[in-house]
């Protein structure tokens, strides 16, 4: 017998009492497989990890509703449906999801103790579906903030993590956001230019002096490079010069 459930936003999941009583009578069985279809934003294995269900564990159909509720609560899906059916090795479970239409691209600022990869890996260890974007609503954003805060605590680094929304201009739609570490004074002590021609280093260092002893902000540093330092290279005839993300 196959049983089918659906959840739209935070709506309740409903199944017939008959199917529930049949499943309860059988008791826990092995979760033989879990499938997820319908998402173009998230990898299937990441969605499965977010449910907390593990193939090979002992489950009852009553465990599937909390898993679906968890996916809905993240805010990443407009709809979550699931169905299950008995299998020779236990029970097969299938989630059908529909992505939300818009996710916010994110970045990290003032996490100077780590590389971007280290930060992302630490977050994904706790929030498997995080791949640099978050839904505007739901529990994924707070979970990412908690993961970043835990990373600071584990390393003994003071500071509080917050999420700052970004707009391209005042009054425009929200374009994304950045995770920022507050409560820590980080000054720019030196500016170096990896990959720059040796003959041009002196001019670049001179042009970067306004950054020295200021509070470090990745976004502000990147903007300074694109508007001020790029002019130095253009004047020297490097018409295709580019500056990477400040590190």
PDB file of C-alpha atoms in Angstrom:
ATOM      1  CA  UNK A   1       0.000   0.000   0.000  1.00  0.00           C
ATOM      2  CA  UNK A   2       1.286   3.486  -0.869  1.00  0.00           C
ATOM      3  CA  UNK A   3       0.418   6.545   1.200  1.00  0.00           C
ATOM      4  CA  UNK A   4       0.634  10.126  -0.121  1.00  0.00           C
ATOM      5  CA  UNK A   5       0.993  13.361   1.851  1.00  0.00           C
ATOM      6  CA  UNK A   6       1.404  17.028   0.990  1.00  0.00           C
ATOM      7  CA  UNK A   7       2.296  20.267   2.757  1.00  0.00           C
ATOM      8  CA  UNK A   8       1.858  23.744   1.301  1.00  0.00           C
ATOM      9  CA  UNK A   9       3.864  26.365   3.195  1.00  0.00           C
ATOM     10  CA  UNK A  10       3.132  25.616   6.840  1.00  0.00           C
ATOM     11  CA  UNK A  11      -0.044  23.670   6.242  1.00  0.00           C
ATOM     12  CA  UNK A  12      -0.710  20.452   8.093  1.00  0.00           C
ATOM     13  CA  UNK A  13       0.044  17.079   6.614  1.00  0.00           C
ATOM     14  CA  UNK A  14      -2.991  14.832   6.384  1.00  0.00           C
ATOM     15  CA  UNK A  15      -3.375  11.100   5.879  1.00  0.00           C
ATOM     16  CA  UNK A  16      -6.206   8.727   6.469  1.00  0.00           C
ATOM     17  CA  UNK A  17      -6.492   7.259   9.946  1.00  0.00           C
ATOM     18  CA  UNK A  18      -6.737   3.865   8.329  1.00  0.00           C
ATOM     19  CA  UNK A  19      -3.293   4.150   6.718  1.00  0.00           C
ATOM     20  CA  UNK A  20      -1.766   5.468   9.949  1.00  0.00           C
ATOM     21  CA  UNK A  21      -3.202   2.635  11.987  1.00  0.00           C
ATOM     22  CA  UNK A  22      -1.915   0.050   9.500  1.00  0.00           C
ATOM     23  CA  UNK A  23       1.570   1.575   9.634  1.00  0.00           C
ATOM     24  CA  UNK A  24       1.565   1.803  13.428  1.00  0.00           C
ATOM     25  CA  UNK A  25       0.615  -1.829  13.692  1.00  0.00           C
ATOM     26  CA  UNK A  26       3.674  -2.888  11.742  1.00  0.00           C
ATOM     27  CA  UNK A  27       6.052  -1.032  14.053  1.00  0.00           C
ATOM     28  CA  UNK A  28       9.500   0.334  13.106  1.00  0.00           C
ATOM     29  CA  UNK A  29      10.979  -0.858   9.825  1.00  0.00           C
ATOM     30  CA  UNK A  30      14.211  -0.185   7.988  1.00  0.00           C
ATOM     31  CA  UNK A  31      14.306   2.931   5.818  1.00  0.00           C
ATOM     32  CA  UNK A  32      15.400   1.295   2.569  1.00  0.00           C
ATOM     33  CA  UNK A  33      15.665   4.422   0.419  1.00  0.00           C
ATOM     34  CA  UNK A  34      14.937   8.156   0.304  1.00  0.00           C
ATOM     35  CA  UNK A  35      14.448  10.089  -2.915  1.00  0.00           C
ATOM     36  CA  UNK A  36      13.857  13.793  -3.526  1.00  0.00           C
ATOM     37  CA  UNK A  37      12.636  15.233  -6.824  1.00  0.00           C
ATOM     38  CA  UNK A  38      11.512  18.655  -8.001  1.00  0.00           C
ATOM     39  CA  UNK A  39      14.344  20.934  -6.867  1.00  0.00           C
ATOM     40  CA  UNK A  40      16.642  22.779  -9.246  1.00  0.00           C
ATOM     41  CA  UNK A  41      18.313  24.864  -6.510  1.00  0.00           C
ATOM     42  CA  UNK A  42      19.430  22.170  -4.094  1.00  0.00           C
ATOM     43  CA  UNK A  43      21.201  18.842  -4.427  1.00  0.00           C
ATOM     44  CA  UNK A  44      19.159  15.780  -3.551  1.00  0.00           C
ATOM     45  CA  UNK A  45      21.669  14.525  -0.971  1.00  0.00           C
ATOM     46  CA  UNK A  46      21.644  17.914   0.788  1.00  0.00           C
ATOM     47  CA  UNK A  47      17.851  17.936   1.040  1.00  0.00           C
ATOM     48  CA  UNK A  48      17.893  14.409   2.426  1.00  0.00           C
ATOM     49  CA  UNK A  49      20.521  15.422   4.980  1.00  0.00           C
ATOM     50  CA  UNK A  50      18.346  18.380   6.018  1.00  0.00           C
ATOM     51  CA  UNK A  51      15.444  16.047   6.859  1.00  0.00           C
ATOM     52  CA  UNK A  52      17.547  14.239   9.455  1.00  0.00           C
ATOM     53  CA  UNK A  53      16.490  10.868   8.045  1.00  0.00           C
ATOM     54  CA  UNK A  54      19.169   8.262   7.378  1.00  0.00           C
ATOM     55  CA  UNK A  55      18.874   5.313   5.037  1.00  0.00           C
ATOM     56  CA  UNK A  56      19.227   2.096   7.013  1.00  0.00           C
ATOM     57  CA  UNK A  57      17.756   3.506  10.221  1.00  0.00           C
ATOM     58  CA  UNK A  58      14.605   2.133  11.820  1.00  0.00           C
ATOM     59  CA  UNK A  59      11.574   4.362  11.237  1.00  0.00           C
ATOM     60  CA  UNK A  60       7.809   4.472  11.243  1.00  0.00           C
ATOM     61  CA  UNK A  61       5.637   6.568   8.894  1.00  0.00           C
ATOM     62  CA  UNK A  62       5.149   8.914  11.844  1.00  0.00           C
ATOM     63  CA  UNK A  63       8.759  10.015  11.396  1.00  0.00           C
ATOM     64  CA  UNK A  64       8.088  11.369   7.908  1.00  0.00           C
ATOM     65  CA  UNK A  65       5.796  14.240   8.860  1.00  0.00           C
ATOM     66  CA  UNK A  66       8.428  15.934  11.096  1.00  0.00           C
ATOM     67  CA  UNK A  67      10.956  15.513   8.270  1.00  0.00           C
ATOM     68  CA  UNK A  68       8.614  17.209   5.792  1.00  0.00           C
ATOM     69  CA  UNK A  69       7.799  19.918   8.340  1.00  0.00           C
ATOM     70  CA  UNK A  70      11.539  20.534   8.725  1.00  0.00           C
ATOM     71  CA  UNK A  71      11.930  21.111   4.987  1.00  0.00           C
ATOM     72  CA  UNK A  72       8.967  23.477   4.916  1.00  0.00           C
ATOM     73  CA  UNK A  73      10.281  25.421   7.931  1.00  0.00           C
ATOM     74  CA  UNK A  74      13.557  26.219   6.171  1.00  0.00           C
ATOM     75  CA  UNK A  75      11.701  28.516   3.792  1.00  0.00           C
ATOM     76  CA  UNK A  76      13.405  27.047   0.733  1.00  0.00           C
ATOM     77  CA  UNK A  77      10.332  25.278  -0.647  1.00  0.00           C
ATOM     78  CA  UNK A  78       6.888  26.461  -1.560  1.00  0.00           C
ATOM     79  CA  UNK A  79       5.570  22.943  -1.317  1.00  0.00           C
ATOM     80  CA  UNK A  80       6.670  19.592   0.066  1.00  0.00           C
ATOM     81  CA  UNK A  81       4.875  16.322  -0.667  1.00  0.00           C
ATOM     82  CA  UNK A  82       5.890  12.816   0.243  1.00  0.00           C
ATOM     83  CA  UNK A  83       4.792   9.281  -0.310  1.00  0.00           C
ATOM     84  CA  UNK A  84       6.033   5.969   0.993  1.00  0.00           C
ATOM     85  CA  UNK A  85       5.579   2.341   0.085  1.00  0.00           C
ATOM     86  CA  UNK A  86       6.732  -0.998   1.472  1.00  0.00           C
ATOM     87  CA  UNK A  87       9.808  -2.592  -0.060  1.00  0.00           C
ATOM     88  CA  UNK A  88      11.525  -5.938   0.285  1.00  0.00           C
ATOM     89  CA  UNK A  89      14.212  -4.280   2.406  1.00  0.00           C
ATOM     90  CA  UNK A  90      11.833  -2.132   4.469  1.00  0.00           C
ATOM     91  CA  UNK A  91      10.151   1.069   3.316  1.00  0.00           C
ATOM     92  CA  UNK A  92      10.855   3.487   0.453  1.00  0.00           C
ATOM     93  CA  UNK A  93      10.271   7.224   0.920  1.00  0.00           C
ATOM     94  CA  UNK A  94       9.905   9.845  -1.816  1.00  0.00           C
ATOM     95  CA  UNK A  95       9.770  13.623  -1.266  1.00  0.00           C
ATOM     96  CA  UNK A  96       8.458  15.876  -4.040  1.00  0.00           C
ATOM     97  CA  UNK A  97       9.371  19.532  -3.527  1.00  0.00           C
ATOM     98  CA  UNK A  98       8.828  22.863  -5.283  1.00  0.00           C
ATOM     99  CA  UNK A  99      11.512  25.513  -4.830  1.00  0.00           C
ATOM    100  CA  UNK A 100      10.730  29.061  -3.760  1.00  0.00           C
ATOM    101  CA  UNK A 101      11.124  31.472  -6.649  1.00  0.00           C
ATOM    102  CA  UNK A 102      13.813  33.691  -5.166  1.00  0.00           C
ATOM    103  CA  UNK A 103      16.876  33.116  -3.005  1.00  0.00           C
ATOM    104  CA  UNK A 104      19.193  35.804  -1.644  1.00  0.00           C
ATOM    105  CA  UNK A 105      22.872  35.527  -2.636  1.00  0.00           C
ATOM    106  CA  UNK A 106      25.109  35.993   0.402  1.00  0.00           C
ATOM    107  CA  UNK A 107      28.701  36.773   1.281  1.00  0.00           C
ATOM    108  CA  UNK A 108      30.936  36.968   4.350  1.00  0.00           C
ATOM    109  CA  UNK A 109      32.546  40.092   5.798  1.00  0.00           C
ATOM    110  CA  UNK A 110      35.161  40.399   8.556  1.00  0.00           C
ATOM    111  CA  UNK A 111      35.653  36.632   8.927  1.00  0.00           C
ATOM    112  CA  UNK A 112      39.373  37.360   8.574  1.00  0.00           C
ATOM    113  CA  UNK A 113      40.467  34.286  10.571  1.00  0.00           C
ATOM    114  CA  UNK A 114      39.200  31.886   7.911  1.00  0.00           C
ATOM    115  CA  UNK A 115      39.142  31.418   4.165  1.00  0.00           C
ATOM    116  CA  UNK A 116      35.767  31.583   2.449  1.00  0.00           C
ATOM    117  CA  UNK A 117      35.938  27.833   1.882  1.00  0.00           C
ATOM    118  CA  UNK A 118      36.540  27.172   5.576  1.00  0.00           C
ATOM    119  CA  UNK A 119      33.536  29.322   6.468  1.00  0.00           C
ATOM    120  CA  UNK A 120      31.298  27.669   3.888  1.00  0.00           C
ATOM    121  CA  UNK A 121      32.386  24.165   4.910  1.00  0.00           C
ATOM    122  CA  UNK A 122      31.691  24.941   8.585  1.00  0.00           C
ATOM    123  CA  UNK A 123      28.202  26.207   7.746  1.00  0.00           C
ATOM    124  CA  UNK A 124      27.381  23.252   5.487  1.00  0.00           C
ATOM    125  CA  UNK A 125      28.370  20.847   8.254  1.00  0.00           C
ATOM    126  CA  UNK A 126      25.400  22.238  10.207  1.00  0.00           C
ATOM    127  CA  UNK A 127      23.124  23.468   7.409  1.00  0.00           C
ATOM    128  CA  UNK A 128      23.524  20.959   4.552  1.00  0.00           C
ATOM    129  CA  UNK A 129      21.407  22.894   2.033  1.00  0.00           C
ATOM    130  CA  UNK A 130      23.463  26.096   2.276  1.00  0.00           C
ATOM    131  CA  UNK A 131      25.334  26.813  -0.948  1.00  0.00           C
ATOM    132  CA  UNK A 132      25.809  30.552  -0.684  1.00  0.00           C
ATOM    133  CA  UNK A 133      22.130  31.503  -0.937  1.00  0.00           C
ATOM    134  CA  UNK A 134      19.316  31.700   1.613  1.00  0.00           C
ATOM    135  CA  UNK A 135      15.544  32.154   1.362  1.00  0.00           C
ATOM    136  CA  UNK A 136      14.206  35.518   2.512  1.00  0.00           C
ATOM    137  CA  UNK A 137      11.938  33.802   5.056  1.00  0.00           C
ATOM    138  CA  UNK A 138      12.111  30.655   7.138  1.00  0.00           C
ATOM    139  CA  UNK A 139      14.603  28.983   9.417  1.00  0.00           C
ATOM    140  CA  UNK A 140      17.575  28.538   7.093  1.00  0.00           C
ATOM    141  CA  UNK A 141      18.900  32.063   7.634  1.00  0.00           C
ATOM    142  CA  UNK A 142      18.862  31.813  11.472  1.00  0.00           C
ATOM    143  CA  UNK A 143      20.465  28.374  11.216  1.00  0.00           C
ATOM    144  CA  UNK A 144      23.314  29.778   9.111  1.00  0.00           C
ATOM    145  CA  UNK A 145      23.834  32.592  11.618  1.00  0.00           C
ATOM    146  CA  UNK A 146      23.911  30.053  14.460  1.00  0.00           C
ATOM    147  CA  UNK A 147      26.445  27.933  12.558  1.00  0.00           C
ATOM    148  CA  UNK A 148      28.720  30.929  12.002  1.00  0.00           C
ATOM    149  CA  UNK A 149      28.406  31.962  15.635  1.00  0.00           C
ATOM    150  CA  UNK A 150      29.284  28.442  16.758  1.00  0.00           C
ATOM    151  CA  UNK A 151      32.385  28.536  14.556  1.00  0.00           C
ATOM    152  CA  UNK A 152      33.578  31.715  16.275  1.00  0.00           C
ATOM    153  CA  UNK A 153      32.890  30.248  19.713  1.00  0.00           C
ATOM    154  CA  UNK A 154      34.775  27.046  18.879  1.00  0.00           C
ATOM    155  CA  UNK A 155      37.822  29.090  17.866  1.00  0.00           C
ATOM    156  CA  UNK A 156      37.587  31.366  20.924  1.00  0.00           C
ATOM    157  CA  UNK A 157      36.932  34.432  18.773  1.00  0.00           C
ATOM    158  CA  UNK A 158      34.761  37.171  20.310  1.00  0.00           C
ATOM    159  CA  UNK A 159      32.073  38.854  18.260  1.00  0.00           C
ATOM    160  CA  UNK A 160      28.460  38.447  17.206  1.00  0.00           C
ATOM    161  CA  UNK A 161      27.244  37.430  13.748  1.00  0.00           C
ATOM    162  CA  UNK A 162      24.453  39.312  12.042  1.00  0.00           C
ATOM    163  CA  UNK A 163      22.960  39.342   8.545  1.00  0.00           C
ATOM    164  CA  UNK A 164      22.914  42.638   6.698  1.00  0.00           C
ATOM    165  CA  UNK A 165      20.587  43.057   3.723  1.00  0.00           C
ATOM    166  CA  UNK A 166      21.987  44.787   0.654  1.00  0.00           C
ATOM    167  CA  UNK A 167      20.425  46.934  -2.051  1.00  0.00           C
ATOM    168  CA  UNK A 168      21.987  48.159  -5.277  1.00  0.00           C
ATOM    169  CA  UNK A 169      20.574  51.589  -4.504  1.00  0.00           C
ATOM    170  CA  UNK A 170      18.195  53.160  -1.982  1.00  0.00           C
ATOM    171  CA  UNK A 171      14.633  52.080  -2.640  1.00  0.00           C
ATOM    172  CA  UNK A 172      15.631  49.185  -4.872  1.00  0.00           C
ATOM    173  CA  UNK A 173      14.694  45.578  -4.226  1.00  0.00           C
ATOM    174  CA  UNK A 174      16.853  43.566  -1.845  1.00  0.00           C
ATOM    175  CA  UNK A 175      19.733  42.211  -3.926  1.00  0.00           C
ATOM    176  CA  UNK A 176      21.253  39.907  -1.319  1.00  0.00           C
ATOM    177  CA  UNK A 177      22.959  40.065   2.027  1.00  0.00           C
ATOM    178  CA  UNK A 178      26.206  39.624   3.886  1.00  0.00           C
ATOM    179  CA  UNK A 179      27.068  37.880   7.143  1.00  0.00           C
ATOM    180  CA  UNK A 180      29.091  40.264   9.305  1.00  0.00           C
ATOM    181  CA  UNK A 181      31.051  39.848  12.532  1.00  0.00           C
ATOM    182  CA  UNK A 182      30.288  42.700  14.954  1.00  0.00           C
ATOM    183  CA  UNK A 183      32.049  43.569  18.178  1.00  0.00           C
ATOM    184  CA  UNK A 184      35.618  43.026  16.969  1.00  0.00           C
ATOM    185  CA  UNK A 185      37.915  45.857  15.917  1.00  0.00           C
ATOM    186  CA  UNK A 186      39.844  44.826  12.815  1.00  0.00           C
ATOM    187  CA  UNK A 187      42.190  47.445  11.371  1.00  0.00           C
ATOM    188  CA  UNK A 188      43.874  47.395   7.989  1.00  0.00           C
ATOM    189  CA  UNK A 189      47.625  47.345   8.712  1.00  0.00           C
ATOM    190  CA  UNK A 190      48.950  46.714   5.218  1.00  0.00           C
ATOM    191  CA  UNK A 191      47.704  46.226   1.689  1.00  0.00           C
ATOM    192  CA  UNK A 192      49.434  43.780  -0.658  1.00  0.00           C
ATOM    193  CA  UNK A 193      48.832  43.109  -4.333  1.00  0.00           C
ATOM    194  CA  UNK A 194      49.374  39.517  -5.378  1.00  0.00           C
ATOM    195  CA  UNK A 195      49.896  39.229  -9.108  1.00  0.00           C
ATOM    196  CA  UNK A 196      50.582  42.903  -9.757  1.00  0.00           C
ATOM    197  CA  UNK A 197      53.587  43.839 -11.950  1.00  0.00           C
ATOM    198  CA  UNK A 198      56.589  44.606  -9.726  1.00  0.00           C
ATOM    199  CA  UNK A 199      57.151  47.974 -11.391  1.00  0.00           C
ATOM    200  CA  UNK A 200      53.679  49.132 -10.412  1.00  0.00           C
ATOM    201  CA  UNK A 201      53.649  48.063  -6.755  1.00  0.00           C
ATOM    202  CA  UNK A 202      54.884  51.398  -5.437  1.00  0.00           C
ATOM    203  CA  UNK A 203      52.067  53.291  -7.164  1.00  0.00           C
ATOM    204  CA  UNK A 204      49.446  50.834  -5.964  1.00  0.00           C
ATOM    205  CA  UNK A 205      50.726  50.975  -2.394  1.00  0.00           C
ATOM    206  CA  UNK A 206      50.689  54.756  -2.472  1.00  0.00           C
ATOM    207  CA  UNK A 207      47.126  54.793  -3.800  1.00  0.00           C
ATOM    208  CA  UNK A 208      46.001  52.365  -1.093  1.00  0.00           C
ATOM    209  CA  UNK A 209      47.180  54.494   1.842  1.00  0.00           C
ATOM    210  CA  UNK A 210      43.654  55.795   2.603  1.00  0.00           C
ATOM    211  CA  UNK A 211      42.783  52.233   3.614  1.00  0.00           C
ATOM    212  CA  UNK A 212      45.499  51.977   6.262  1.00  0.00           C
ATOM    213  CA  UNK A 213      44.352  52.030   9.901  1.00  0.00           C
ATOM    214  CA  UNK A 214      40.689  52.062   8.875  1.00  0.00           C
ATOM    215  CA  UNK A 215      38.194  49.458  10.059  1.00  0.00           C
ATOM    216  CA  UNK A 216      38.305  46.528   7.642  1.00  0.00           C
ATOM    217  CA  UNK A 217      35.206  45.855   5.575  1.00  0.00           C
ATOM    218  CA  UNK A 218      35.426  43.536   2.606  1.00  0.00           C
ATOM    219  CA  UNK A 219      32.722  45.336   0.642  1.00  0.00           C
ATOM    220  CA  UNK A 220      34.281  48.757   1.201  1.00  0.00           C
ATOM    221  CA  UNK A 221      37.728  47.414   0.309  1.00  0.00           C
ATOM    222  CA  UNK A 222      36.426  45.879  -2.911  1.00  0.00           C
ATOM    223  CA  UNK A 223      34.691  49.119  -3.848  1.00  0.00           C
ATOM    224  CA  UNK A 224      37.885  51.085  -3.154  1.00  0.00           C
ATOM    225  CA  UNK A 225      39.841  48.747  -5.426  1.00  0.00           C
ATOM    226  CA  UNK A 226      37.353  49.031  -8.276  1.00  0.00           C
ATOM    227  CA  UNK A 227      37.031  52.815  -8.104  1.00  0.00           C
ATOM    228  CA  UNK A 228      40.428  54.038  -6.914  1.00  0.00           C
ATOM    229  CA  UNK A 229      43.079  51.391  -7.484  1.00  0.00           C
ATOM    230  CA  UNK A 230      41.768  50.415 -10.900  1.00  0.00           C
ATOM    231  CA  UNK A 231      42.403  53.990 -12.053  1.00  0.00           C
ATOM    232  CA  UNK A 232      46.108  53.524 -11.322  1.00  0.00           C
ATOM    233  CA  UNK A 233      46.251  50.506 -13.609  1.00  0.00           C
ATOM    234  CA  UNK A 234      44.188  52.158 -16.343  1.00  0.00           C
ATOM    235  CA  UNK A 235      46.480  55.190 -16.364  1.00  0.00           C
ATOM    236  CA  UNK A 236      49.380  52.821 -16.896  1.00  0.00           C
ATOM    237  CA  UNK A 237      47.703  51.269 -19.897  1.00  0.00           C
ATOM    238  CA  UNK A 238      46.401  48.052 -18.292  1.00  0.00           C
ATOM    239  CA  UNK A 239      42.977  48.322 -19.889  1.00  0.00           C
ATOM    240  CA  UNK A 240      41.951  44.775 -18.900  1.00  0.00           C
ATOM    241  CA  UNK A 241      43.197  44.943 -15.318  1.00  0.00           C
ATOM    242  CA  UNK A 242      40.941  43.442 -12.657  1.00  0.00           C
ATOM    243  CA  UNK A 243      41.031  43.189  -8.867  1.00  0.00           C
ATOM    244  CA  UNK A 244      39.866  40.034  -7.169  1.00  0.00           C
ATOM    245  CA  UNK A 245      37.829  39.787  -3.979  1.00  0.00           C
ATOM    246  CA  UNK A 246      39.822  41.182  -1.023  1.00  0.00           C
ATOM    247  CA  UNK A 247      41.156  38.446   1.245  1.00  0.00           C
TER     248      UNK A 247
END
